Amino acid sequence: MNHADYLSLAPLLVTAATAVAVLLAIAVRRSHAAAFIITACGLILALLSLGLPLRHAPRGVTPLLLMDGFTLAVIGLVLAATLGVALFAHGYLARLRLAGDEFYVLLLLVAVGACVLAAADHFAALFLGMETTSIALYGLIGYRRGHRLGLEAAIKYLVLAGVTSAFVLFGIALIYADTGSLLFMALANGNSLLLPAGIGLLLVGLAFKLAFVPFHLWIPDVYEGASAPVAALIATVAKLGAFAALFNLLWSVMQPGSSVCIAVILLAVLSMFVGNLLALQQKNIKRLLAYSSIAHFGYLLVVVIAEDVLLATIAALVYLTAYTLTTLGAFGVMIQLSNADGDADHLEAYRGLAWRRPWLAGVMTAMLLSLAGIPLTAGFIAKFVLLSSGVDAQLWLPIFALVISSVIGLYYYLRILLTLYRAPEAQPASAPLPFTGGVALAVLLLGVLWLGIYPAPFLTLLEHLLTYLR
Amino acid sequence: MVIPITGILAVSALLFVVGAVALITRRNAIAALMGVELMLNAANLNFVAAWRYFWPERMEAQVAVLIVITVAAAEAAVGLAIVLNLYRRFGTVDLEQIRLMRG
């Protein structure tokens, strides 16, 4: 490790150091405000320090991590999403009168794990990143210790993550037995049956983690049981890291027409349809968002099989950005409506929101339209770029499935939208919007609209980042 | 006597399946966690076999086993804390009886 290596790792180091700083601050004095301020400052510092690795990228830091343009973009997204969740959690934890200090430590650890996953170029880094994310998430999901659903979700996630790591490890062990190397590159040259078996098990493990159909059964329960900020964290940060790892991993094995390719197409098409169909009858918004995220990651799988690397990477990043902004925004509105009586996860909680709290209803409207992929929102641009990448690779089956299932998806997003504008039954007292949550929601709303109306600067930026730092 | 590599791979695969079956069929939360532990150890056995039979001059496999053991310990620590909380709140660690969410 020399000077340039440390600079390349700056965002990870700053985030990890922030987690330690919060822990030390807790040891001195327990204070929600202090923990929050240290976390927010640390994350902003980490985001600013993203400039440092740029000069040295692409750079392999030890054999474990590779910091290239894609990785840096995903890390930026992960850190921004973590900051968003922290801003929302601040008001939420205060309303619930929960001790908030340790929450931020675990939050930062999830972010570190996701960054390591995004940067992984070696199976050891993949495994460690996955475990850092999931062990911190056990704590976060079970954070409300007396809460029955929270505990049930925690034990479910515990078992799921254990199974995931077992599958991934078993796969890695078989791959290592065949190739004698733990580098991702080693996947390209195997000579016995152990390699395909290993890749298969690895794929199953990652499919569990990202909740592709048919490995999706855990996700609605975990979203429902976890508190709303934690569900937002699982939906954005944890999934971003895991998807980036899958993306990096599959590019080294993917050949058109290979069995891996067929398996990925199958997972994609199944996830799109089953995710959207299961969401149709959902009355619980958390479960609905869980099913919708299954479908969104099904769409995203299309880029993994595309042929043009640059186009596919841009499409992946644009889609991940739009998905993160939108999902975080939708959860953000839910968090603002949640209080000590419980999370506002039932459809009825949103009835007539436009009359009671027009501001929040406006944000929710934009987010739902973006999730559905309506023009002038980020979701539309993202889907457009994704489709053009798929058309370029002539992947007609997944594209066809994407279009059809998007139409199915429209139905349930519009159903929530209509509920927002129905006449309210009663007039409950409206709570004031906390400053931190308000700022985060405003930024997310602006991001979604800006990406939807004038995406050119963002696309050019990504293109430069990816062409020069490869 | 030298045990053939296929024998060791078969044992580890069997161990993996036993763990998975324990996970699916056992209703006790701690037994389910033990199933996960079995699956992880099946992977470890594979790593050790890969080192001994294929790549005796390389160290990655041994390091990987050490990492897995460490991580499994961390996971068990957090996992048992959750089980403890489950018992306090529900008065049981029977997974069938703590299923509240459906649909």
XYZ file of C-alpha atoms in Angstrom:
573
model
C 0.000 0.000 0.000
C 1.470 3.345 -1.009
C 0.299 6.934 -1.214
C -1.821 6.497 -4.345
C -3.482 3.392 -2.903
C -4.627 5.277 0.175
C -5.912 8.131 -1.976
C -7.825 5.663 -4.140
C -9.499 4.203 -1.068
C -10.261 7.610 0.473
C -14.084 7.359 0.312
C -14.066 3.930 1.991
C -11.542 4.980 4.615
C -13.462 8.132 5.492
C -16.743 6.217 5.844
C -15.154 3.539 8.017
C -13.415 6.186 10.129
C -16.752 7.936 10.601
C -18.253 4.726 11.980
C -15.388 4.498 14.486
C -15.780 8.191 15.347
C -19.477 7.724 16.109
C -18.677 4.719 18.312
C -16.083 6.734 20.231
C -18.508 9.640 20.579
C -21.071 7.233 22.065
C -18.466 6.074 24.560
C -17.939 9.661 25.683
C -21.543 10.792 25.799
C -24.758 9.315 24.441
C -26.391 11.908 22.256
C -28.588 11.449 19.221
C -27.738 14.882 17.846
C -23.971 14.359 18.097
C -24.118 10.939 16.434
C -26.250 12.365 13.639
C -23.993 15.363 13.029
C -20.829 13.241 12.940
C -22.498 10.809 10.543
C -23.770 13.523 8.209
C -20.422 15.358 8.179
C -18.515 12.113 7.643
C -20.710 11.105 4.732
C -20.445 14.535 3.109
C -16.662 14.368 3.559
C -16.634 10.891 2.001
C -18.654 12.190 -0.953
C -16.207 15.066 -1.411
C -13.260 12.685 -1.154
C -14.578 10.886 -4.242
C -12.483 13.422 -6.161
C -9.248 11.985 -4.797
C -9.332 8.564 -6.499
C -10.244 10.138 -9.844
C -6.653 11.069 -10.632
C -5.399 7.524 -10.088
C -8.329 5.571 -11.513
C -8.550 2.926 -12.768
C -6.386 1.427 -10.108
C -6.290 -1.980 -8.485
C -5.693 -1.445 -4.776
C -4.151 -4.726 -3.587
C -5.575 -7.654 -5.539
C -8.831 -7.245 -3.610
C -10.322 -3.975 -4.833
C -10.504 -2.259 -8.201
C -11.413 1.425 -8.312
C -12.608 2.271 -11.828
C -15.198 4.673 -13.206
C -18.169 2.349 -12.628
C -17.098 1.546 -9.076
C -16.598 5.205 -8.185
C -20.013 6.116 -9.572
C -21.695 3.336 -7.571
C -19.793 4.331 -4.419
C -20.969 7.903 -4.891
C -24.533 6.678 -5.219
C -24.196 4.454 -2.131
C -22.819 7.284 -0.005
C -25.478 9.724 -1.194
C -28.239 7.194 -0.484
C -26.820 6.525 2.990
C -26.784 10.261 3.668
C -30.416 10.429 2.553
C -31.416 7.586 4.871
C -29.520 9.239 7.740
C -31.394 12.515 7.156
C -34.742 10.711 7.160
C -33.827 8.537 10.139
C -32.978 11.600 12.243
C -36.577 12.791 12.399
C -37.976 9.254 12.495
C -35.922 8.096 15.482
C -36.777 11.285 17.353
C -40.515 10.764 16.754
C -40.290 7.159 17.944
C -38.151 8.152 20.949
C -35.616 5.455 20.095
C -32.009 5.765 21.200
C -30.500 6.732 17.870
C -26.744 6.630 18.406
C -25.955 3.035 17.470
C -28.319 3.258 14.523
C -25.823 5.495 12.744
C -22.878 3.178 13.440
C -24.721 0.285 11.809
C -25.875 2.562 8.976
C -22.286 3.524 8.190
C -21.164 -0.106 8.337
C -23.805 -1.048 5.769
C -22.449 1.736 3.556
C -18.855 0.500 3.955
C -19.919 -3.046 3.093
C -21.791 -1.859 -0.009
C -18.759 0.169 -1.144
C -16.478 -2.856 -0.728
C -18.967 -4.945 -2.722
C -18.990 -2.370 -5.505
C -15.186 -2.267 -5.610
C -14.628 -6.017 -5.237
C -12.402 -7.654 -7.811
C -11.631 -10.706 -5.706
C -13.883 -13.283 -4.060
C -12.528 -12.539 -0.586
C -13.585 -8.889 -0.984
C -16.967 -10.016 -2.328
C -17.570 -12.225 0.715
C -16.359 -9.664 3.254
C -18.403 -6.882 1.681
C -21.518 -9.057 1.697
C -21.066 -10.048 5.327
C -20.321 -6.506 6.510
C -23.552 -5.372 4.910
C -25.685 -8.186 6.236
C -24.351 -8.375 9.797
C -24.927 -4.635 10.220
C -28.393 -5.059 8.703
C -29.387 -7.763 11.252
C -28.850 -5.173 13.944
C -30.764 -2.497 12.054
C -33.745 -4.709 11.229
C -34.078 -5.801 14.842
C -33.367 -2.291 16.105
C -36.808 -1.795 17.647
C -36.176 -4.507 20.195
C -39.703 -4.905 21.509
C -41.275 -4.856 18.063
C -42.673 -8.249 17.058
C -42.631 -7.796 13.298
C -39.158 -6.298 13.474
C -37.815 -9.345 15.318
C -39.528 -11.726 12.933
C -38.008 -9.845 9.995
C -34.603 -9.929 11.674
C -34.606 -13.710 12.137
C -35.826 -14.155 8.560
C -33.075 -11.932 7.214
C -30.548 -13.721 9.420
C -31.456 -17.121 7.997
C -31.644 -15.754 4.440
C -28.255 -14.054 4.640
C -26.750 -17.197 6.153
C -28.049 -19.309 3.283
C -26.832 -16.703 0.798
C -23.312 -16.697 2.168
C -23.277 -20.502 2.295
C -24.243 -20.732 -1.393
C -21.759 -18.037 -2.393
C -18.947 -19.648 -0.393
C -19.626 -23.135 -1.670
C -19.549 -21.717 -5.185
C -16.318 -19.828 -4.540
C -14.694 -22.970 -3.095
C -15.572 -24.959 -6.225
C -14.317 -22.173 -8.487
C -11.092 -22.030 -6.510
C -10.650 -25.783 -6.713
C -10.838 -25.527 -10.486
C -8.890 -22.355 -11.237
C -6.557 -21.951 -8.250
C -7.304 -18.246 -8.015
C -9.806 -16.081 -6.196
C -9.681 -13.232 -8.713
C -12.838 -12.498 -10.715
C -10.732 -12.834 -13.866
C -10.123 -16.503 -13.088
C -13.720 -17.261 -14.055
C -12.791 -16.994 -17.717
C -10.526 -20.043 -17.820
C -11.563 -23.226 -16.103
C -11.110 -26.729 -17.342
C -13.386 -29.020 -15.385
C -17.006 -29.318 -14.382
C -16.301 -27.725 -11.007
C -16.237 -24.223 -12.516
C -19.752 -24.196 -14.004
C -21.105 -25.779 -10.824
C -19.394 -23.094 -8.777
C -20.679 -20.273 -10.982
C -24.183 -21.702 -10.697
C -24.087 -21.768 -6.891
C -22.600 -18.270 -6.822
C -25.390 -17.028 -9.063
C -28.012 -18.612 -6.791
C -26.442 -16.898 -3.780
C -26.452 -13.482 -5.440
C -29.983 -14.050 -6.718
C -31.070 -14.659 -3.100
C -29.350 -11.470 -2.036
C -30.954 -9.365 -4.792
C -34.292 -11.200 -4.474
C -34.664 -12.367 -8.058
C -37.595 -14.695 -8.652
C -37.694 -17.587 -7.553
C -35.427 -16.557 -4.653
C -37.597 -13.637 -3.580
C -39.822 -15.035 -0.822
C -38.031 -13.298 2.028
C -38.093 -9.749 0.733
C -41.680 -8.570 1.403
C -41.591 -9.807 5.008
C -38.254 -8.158 5.675
C -39.419 -4.839 4.212
C -42.630 -4.984 6.214
C -40.978 -5.900 9.508
C -38.062 -3.506 9.260
C -38.662 0.115 10.209
C -39.218 2.385 7.200
C -35.698 3.933 7.132
C -34.122 0.478 7.345
C -36.362 -0.803 4.554
C -35.197 2.181 2.500
C -31.610 1.230 3.268
C -32.137 -2.393 2.185
C -33.913 -1.256 -0.969
C -31.182 1.151 -2.020
C -27.736 0.802 -0.416
C -27.635 -2.967 0.135
C -29.056 -3.685 -3.310
C -26.749 -1.196 -5.057
C -23.667 -2.895 -3.662
C -24.855 -6.400 -4.459
C -25.894 -5.454 -7.983
C -22.576 -3.743 -8.711
C -20.773 -6.903 -7.586
C -23.013 -9.082 -9.776
C -22.401 -6.747 -12.713
C -18.601 -6.805 -12.322
C -18.635 -10.557 -11.811
C -20.840 -11.477 -14.743
C -18.948 -9.353 -17.262
C -16.026 -11.728 -16.843
C -18.038 -14.859 -17.667
C -20.735 -13.665 -20.003
C -20.774 -14.997 -23.529
C -23.868 -14.680 -25.682
C -25.760 -17.955 -25.796
C -23.911 -19.526 -22.879
C -25.869 -21.276 -20.139
C -25.123 -18.422 -17.715
C -26.658 -16.044 -20.233
C -29.807 -18.166 -20.500
C -30.070 -18.419 -16.705
C -29.791 -14.635 -16.389
C -32.465 -14.050 -19.041
C -34.731 -16.489 -17.211
C -34.181 -14.739 -13.866
C -34.811 -11.361 -15.496
C -38.041 -12.301 -17.242
C -39.420 -14.163 -14.205
C -38.554 -11.274 -11.877
C -40.240 -8.712 -14.123
C -43.495 -10.616 -14.396
C -43.774 -12.178 -10.957
C -42.675 -8.972 -9.203
C -45.249 -6.862 -10.997
C -48.057 -9.432 -10.733
C -47.565 -9.957 -6.995
C -47.641 -6.193 -6.441
C -51.051 -5.871 -8.117
C -53.181 -6.778 -5.123
C -50.938 -5.369 -2.406
C -52.533 -3.006 0.097
C -49.332 -2.629 2.099
C -47.031 -0.026 0.567
C -43.857 -1.569 1.986
C -44.684 -4.957 0.486
C -45.702 -3.244 -2.746
C -42.355 -1.475 -2.944
C -40.630 -4.775 -2.209
C -42.346 -6.466 -5.162
C -41.735 -3.418 -7.335
C -38.018 -3.572 -6.494
C -37.972 -7.217 -7.616
C -39.339 -6.090 -10.976
C -36.922 -3.150 -11.238
C -33.924 -5.379 -10.661
C -35.348 -7.765 -13.227
C -35.275 -4.890 -15.737
C -31.726 -4.078 -14.679
C -30.544 -7.598 -15.445
C -31.024 -6.798 -19.132
C -27.849 -4.694 -19.101
C -25.803 -7.574 -17.739
C -26.385 -9.525 -20.937
C -25.932 -6.600 -23.324
C -22.850 -6.680 -25.538
C -21.592 -3.110 -25.707
C -19.744 -2.562 -22.412
C -19.867 1.241 -22.435
C -23.544 1.441 -23.322
C -24.450 -1.234 -20.779
C -22.496 0.427 -18.003
C -24.089 3.806 -18.686
C -27.524 2.200 -18.782
C -26.849 0.403 -15.488
C -25.678 3.582 -13.774
C -28.540 5.731 -15.061
C -31.066 3.106 -13.991
C -29.472 2.645 -10.575
C -29.434 6.417 -10.045
C -33.071 6.823 -11.039
C -34.107 3.806 -8.937
C -32.209 5.069 -5.889
C -33.615 8.614 -6.096
C -37.144 7.358 -6.618
C -37.222 4.581 -4.047
C -35.594 6.775 -1.441
C -38.162 9.487 -2.193
C -41.107 7.109 -1.831
C -39.761 5.716 1.435
C -38.964 9.271 2.537
C -42.622 10.263 2.247
C -43.597 7.110 4.175
C -41.076 7.949 6.906
C -42.487 11.482 7.273
C -45.968 10.008 7.763
C -44.788 7.384 10.269
C -44.853 8.015 13.993
C -44.830 6.186 17.320
C -48.175 4.521 16.442
C -46.511 2.617 13.612
C -45.179 3.010 10.123
C -47.538 4.467 7.525
C -47.349 1.393 5.343
C -51.038 0.771 4.673
C -52.719 2.179 1.597
C -55.401 3.785 3.798
C -52.784 6.019 5.410
C -52.399 7.748 2.060
C -56.064 8.397 1.375
C -56.593 12.075 0.703
C -52.980 12.944 1.426
C -53.145 15.675 -1.210
C -55.649 17.576 0.947
C -53.943 17.007 4.264
C -50.302 17.420 3.255
C -50.102 18.615 -0.344
C -46.318 18.939 -0.281
C -45.759 15.299 0.633
C -48.437 14.177 -1.802
C -46.675 16.106 -4.553
C -43.382 14.379 -3.854
C -45.077 10.976 -3.674
C -46.785 11.667 -7.017
C -43.466 12.420 -8.709
C -41.894 9.293 -7.209
C -44.759 7.024 -8.266
C -44.726 8.423 -11.808
C -40.981 7.864 -11.936
C -41.323 4.284 -10.666
C -43.888 3.674 -13.384
C -41.581 5.235 -15.985
C -43.767 8.137 -17.113
C -42.022 10.791 -19.292
C -40.514 13.895 -17.642
C -39.324 11.820 -14.697
C -36.018 10.053 -14.077
C -37.687 6.642 -14.357
C -38.574 7.275 -17.998
C -35.049 8.285 -19.043
C -33.622 5.311 -17.175
C -35.973 2.879 -18.885
C -35.265 4.496 -22.226
C -31.492 4.123 -21.868
C -31.953 0.568 -20.631
C -34.125 -0.317 -23.617
C -31.703 1.220 -26.101
C -28.889 -0.840 -24.596
C -31.051 -3.960 -24.938
C -32.096 -3.141 -28.504
C -28.453 -2.587 -29.404
C -27.711 -6.135 -28.241
C -30.901 -7.456 -29.919
C -32.214 -9.047 -26.748
C -35.771 -9.247 -27.986
C -37.215 -11.614 -25.379
C -36.200 -9.597 -22.290
C -37.157 -6.340 -24.012
C -40.581 -7.646 -24.870
C -41.026 -8.835 -21.282
C -39.852 -5.457 -19.982
C -42.400 -3.521 -22.008
C -45.332 -5.812 -21.185
C -44.584 -6.011 -17.481
C -44.059 -2.234 -17.254
C -47.623 -1.841 -18.452
C -48.802 -4.192 -15.679
C -46.769 -2.110 -13.239
C -48.570 1.074 -14.266
C -51.776 -0.236 -12.729
C -50.660 -0.466 -9.130
C -48.624 2.725 -9.149
C -51.635 4.615 -10.504
C -53.856 2.993 -7.862
C -51.753 4.538 -5.093
C -51.759 7.805 -7.008
C -55.560 7.859 -7.130
C -55.736 7.122 -3.410
C -53.598 10.180 -2.750
C -56.187 12.420 -4.390
C -59.347 10.840 -2.985
C -61.392 12.902 -0.567
C -60.137 12.282 2.983
C -62.440 10.660 5.528
C -61.272 12.510 8.604
C -58.925 15.396 9.171
C -56.089 14.191 11.405
C -53.760 16.868 12.715
C -50.849 17.286 10.366
C -47.381 17.211 11.870
C -44.722 19.720 10.793
C -42.107 18.477 8.364
C -38.703 18.145 10.082
C -35.953 20.232 8.522
C -33.565 17.358 7.686
C -36.248 15.192 6.074
C -37.647 18.185 4.189
C -34.268 19.024 2.676
C -33.655 15.410 1.657
C -37.097 15.140 0.033
C -36.611 18.427 -1.850
C -33.235 17.273 -3.196
C -34.670 13.913 -4.266
C -37.619 15.581 -5.991
C -35.348 18.000 -7.843
C -33.072 15.111 -8.827
C -35.933 13.055 -10.233
C -37.322 15.980 -12.215
C -33.933 17.259 -13.423
C -32.920 13.804 -14.646
C -36.275 13.449 -16.351
C -36.385 16.841 -18.058
C -32.749 17.614 -18.847
C -30.655 14.434 -18.563
C -27.964 15.435 -21.083
C -25.359 16.806 -18.615
C -25.672 13.727 -16.398
C -25.318 11.351 -19.352
C -22.268 13.236 -20.663
C -20.694 13.171 -17.213
C -21.174 9.413 -16.963
C -19.803 8.900 -20.450
C -16.643 10.880 -19.656
C -16.218 9.085 -16.349
C -16.529 5.689 -17.992
C -14.480 6.350 -21.134
C -11.469 7.836 -19.396
C -11.432 5.682 -16.280
C -11.644 2.200 -17.669
C -4.569 -44.804 2.237
C -5.372 -41.775 0.099
C -9.006 -40.747 -0.073
C -9.972 -39.757 -3.630
C -11.030 -36.141 -4.165
C -14.456 -37.178 -5.426
C -15.116 -38.757 -2.017
C -14.352 -35.522 -0.221
C -16.449 -33.469 -2.617
C -19.327 -35.915 -2.102
C -19.057 -35.583 1.678
C -19.068 -31.790 1.502
C -22.028 -31.792 -0.867
C -23.862 -34.135 1.523
C -23.041 -31.867 4.462
C -24.397 -28.894 2.504
C -27.645 -30.727 1.756
C -28.005 -31.891 5.370
C -27.615 -28.293 6.487
C -30.192 -27.100 3.965
C -32.654 -29.808 5.032
C -32.172 -28.912 8.698
C -32.837 -25.282 7.816
C -36.069 -26.076 6.011
C -37.510 -28.714 8.313
C -36.449 -27.692 11.829
C -38.863 -25.351 13.569
C -36.469 -24.330 16.311
C -34.617 -21.102 15.462
C -31.368 -22.337 16.974
C -31.541 -25.600 15.011
C -32.075 -23.563 11.836
C -28.969 -21.518 12.636
C -27.062 -24.754 13.163
C -28.167 -25.780 9.680
C -26.617 -22.602 8.282
C -23.443 -23.375 10.223
C -23.306 -26.839 8.642
C -23.633 -25.335 5.175
C -20.784 -22.916 5.843
C -18.594 -25.758 7.096
C -19.343 -27.747 3.952
C -17.867 -24.832 1.995
C -14.860 -24.812 4.324
C -14.290 -28.507 3.735
C -14.253 -27.766 0.016
C -11.654 -25.049 0.460
C -9.408 -27.362 2.460
C -9.822 -30.131 -0.118
C -8.983 -27.686 -2.930
C -5.801 -26.722 -1.089
C -4.732 -30.276 -0.278
C -5.483 -31.901 -3.641
C -5.153 -29.207 -6.296
C -3.118 -26.223 -5.086
C -0.909 -27.285 -2.168
C 1.620 -24.535 -2.924
C -0.935 -21.686 -2.651
C -2.293 -20.136 0.518
C -5.611 -18.565 -0.595
C -7.747 -21.488 0.508
C -6.377 -21.573 4.040
C -6.838 -17.829 4.420
C -10.368 -18.156 3.057
C -11.185 -20.788 5.703
C -9.898 -18.509 8.457
C -12.003 -15.625 7.132
C -15.096 -17.821 6.972
C -14.633 -19.071 10.542
C -14.229 -15.491 11.798
C -17.241 -14.196 9.928
C -19.370 -17.159 11.008
C -18.515 -16.374 14.623
C -19.564 -12.746 14.161
C -22.768 -13.876 12.512
C -23.524 -16.345 15.310
C -22.988 -13.629 17.927
C -25.514 -11.265 16.342
C -27.801 -14.172 15.470
C -27.988 -15.493 19.007
C -28.669 -11.973 20.291
C -31.659 -11.822 17.956
C -32.846 -15.267 19.097
C -32.565 -14.117 22.711
C -34.730 -11.092 21.929
C -37.212 -13.324 20.124
C -37.503 -15.496 23.223
C -38.043 -12.451 25.447
C -40.769 -11.049 23.236
C -42.555 -14.204 22.097
C -41.682 -16.637 24.916
C -40.655 -19.239 22.329
C -38.044 -19.820 19.631
C -40.397 -21.950 17.546
C -40.323 -20.397 14.081
C -43.857 -21.589 13.296
C -45.274 -19.651 16.218
C -43.620 -16.341 15.365
C -45.010 -16.087 11.865
C -47.170 -12.985 11.887
C -46.624 -11.671 8.364
C -48.326 -13.249 5.415
C -49.496 -12.506 1.910
